[in-house]
DNA sequence: CTCCTTTATCGTAAAAGTACGATATAGTAA
DNA sequence: TTACTATATCGTACTTTTACGATAAAGGAG
């Protein structure tokens, strides 16, 4: 990333690309997290899971498996992606796991998108 | 989708999944468009292109190719994905193409995300 | 302890995405 | 017309994602 920023400055000095009109306040780990959140919701099944969790907060994995026309292993995999991206959080209760939206991260996502674009 | 909605209702009647706490106002073509927009920005190179367009509105493909460490063909492909997703629009001017953000779609994206999550 | 329920993980096959060089297209200039 | 510039598309390797069945792990009941 340091190399990239240096390259940009050289290119601007040489007039190879136009002057930037403004600056952006995202890069590094924050940007990676944002891209990961975008990627996670860029899948129809995972979007459907998120919608289900909005209307069924605190439900367990089995409810989602019953709701969706795909195998339990696949649902578990999608939940892992959503969890690692920060969209949801799972709370273990006995052998089951209750899932709900990660409100703080969702708010962060909205704020970042609003600030950048 | 009709079959899915029917299945959901049957499951709810049979108490196989908990009652929904609320309703959602997205489905069908709108949902597909939203997922496509999420997916398009779920790639680090395309996110970088979007950032570049924020700070360099109206620049041409060549500027982005100069800026990024990837081949011209790949940049063109990424621009196509962003265009088809609705994030950007390209205006042909002579042999070149000027790209800028699709403000209306971006506003729509922010509003939808805010309304759903 | 055993048995059952619930969920996560493993291994793997099929599908989709990403990257590149080569080529095609389309506009401008001479 | 030819030559040049800028970009899009084609064909094709390579990588990643997605889906499944099978299995493992972990808690609760008896």
GROMACS .gro file of C-alpha atoms (C1' of nucleotides) in nm, chain B residues 39 43 46 70-71 73-74 77-78 94-95, chain C residues 16-23 26-28:
model
   22
  156UNK     CA    1  -2.125  -0.856  -0.511
  160UNK     CA    2  -1.377  -0.738  -0.479
  163UNK     CA    3  -1.329  -0.301  -0.797
  187UNK     CA    4  -0.321  -0.504  -1.348
  188UNK     CA    5  -0.367  -0.556  -1.722
  190UNK     CA    6  -0.818  -0.624  -2.026
  191UNK     CA    7  -0.878  -0.699  -1.659
  194UNK     CA    8  -1.371  -0.640  -1.732
  195UNK     CA    9  -1.401  -0.493  -1.383
  211UNK     CA   10  -1.417   0.988  -2.910
  212UNK     CA   11  -1.213   0.675  -2.874
  250DA     C1'   12  -1.815  -1.913  -1.105
  251DG     C1'   13  -1.474  -1.550  -1.084
  252DT     C1'   14  -1.022  -1.352  -1.204
  253DA     C1'   15  -0.633  -1.262  -1.481
  254DC     C1'   16  -0.372  -1.244  -1.897
  255DG     C1'   17  -0.228  -1.203  -2.402
  256DA     C1'   18  -0.420  -1.163  -2.837
  257DT     C1'   19  -0.750  -0.967  -3.120
  260DA     C1'   20  -1.426   0.240  -3.307
  261DG     C1'   21  -1.284   0.701  -3.335
  262DT     C1'   22  -0.918   1.063  -3.494
   0.00000   0.00000   0.00000
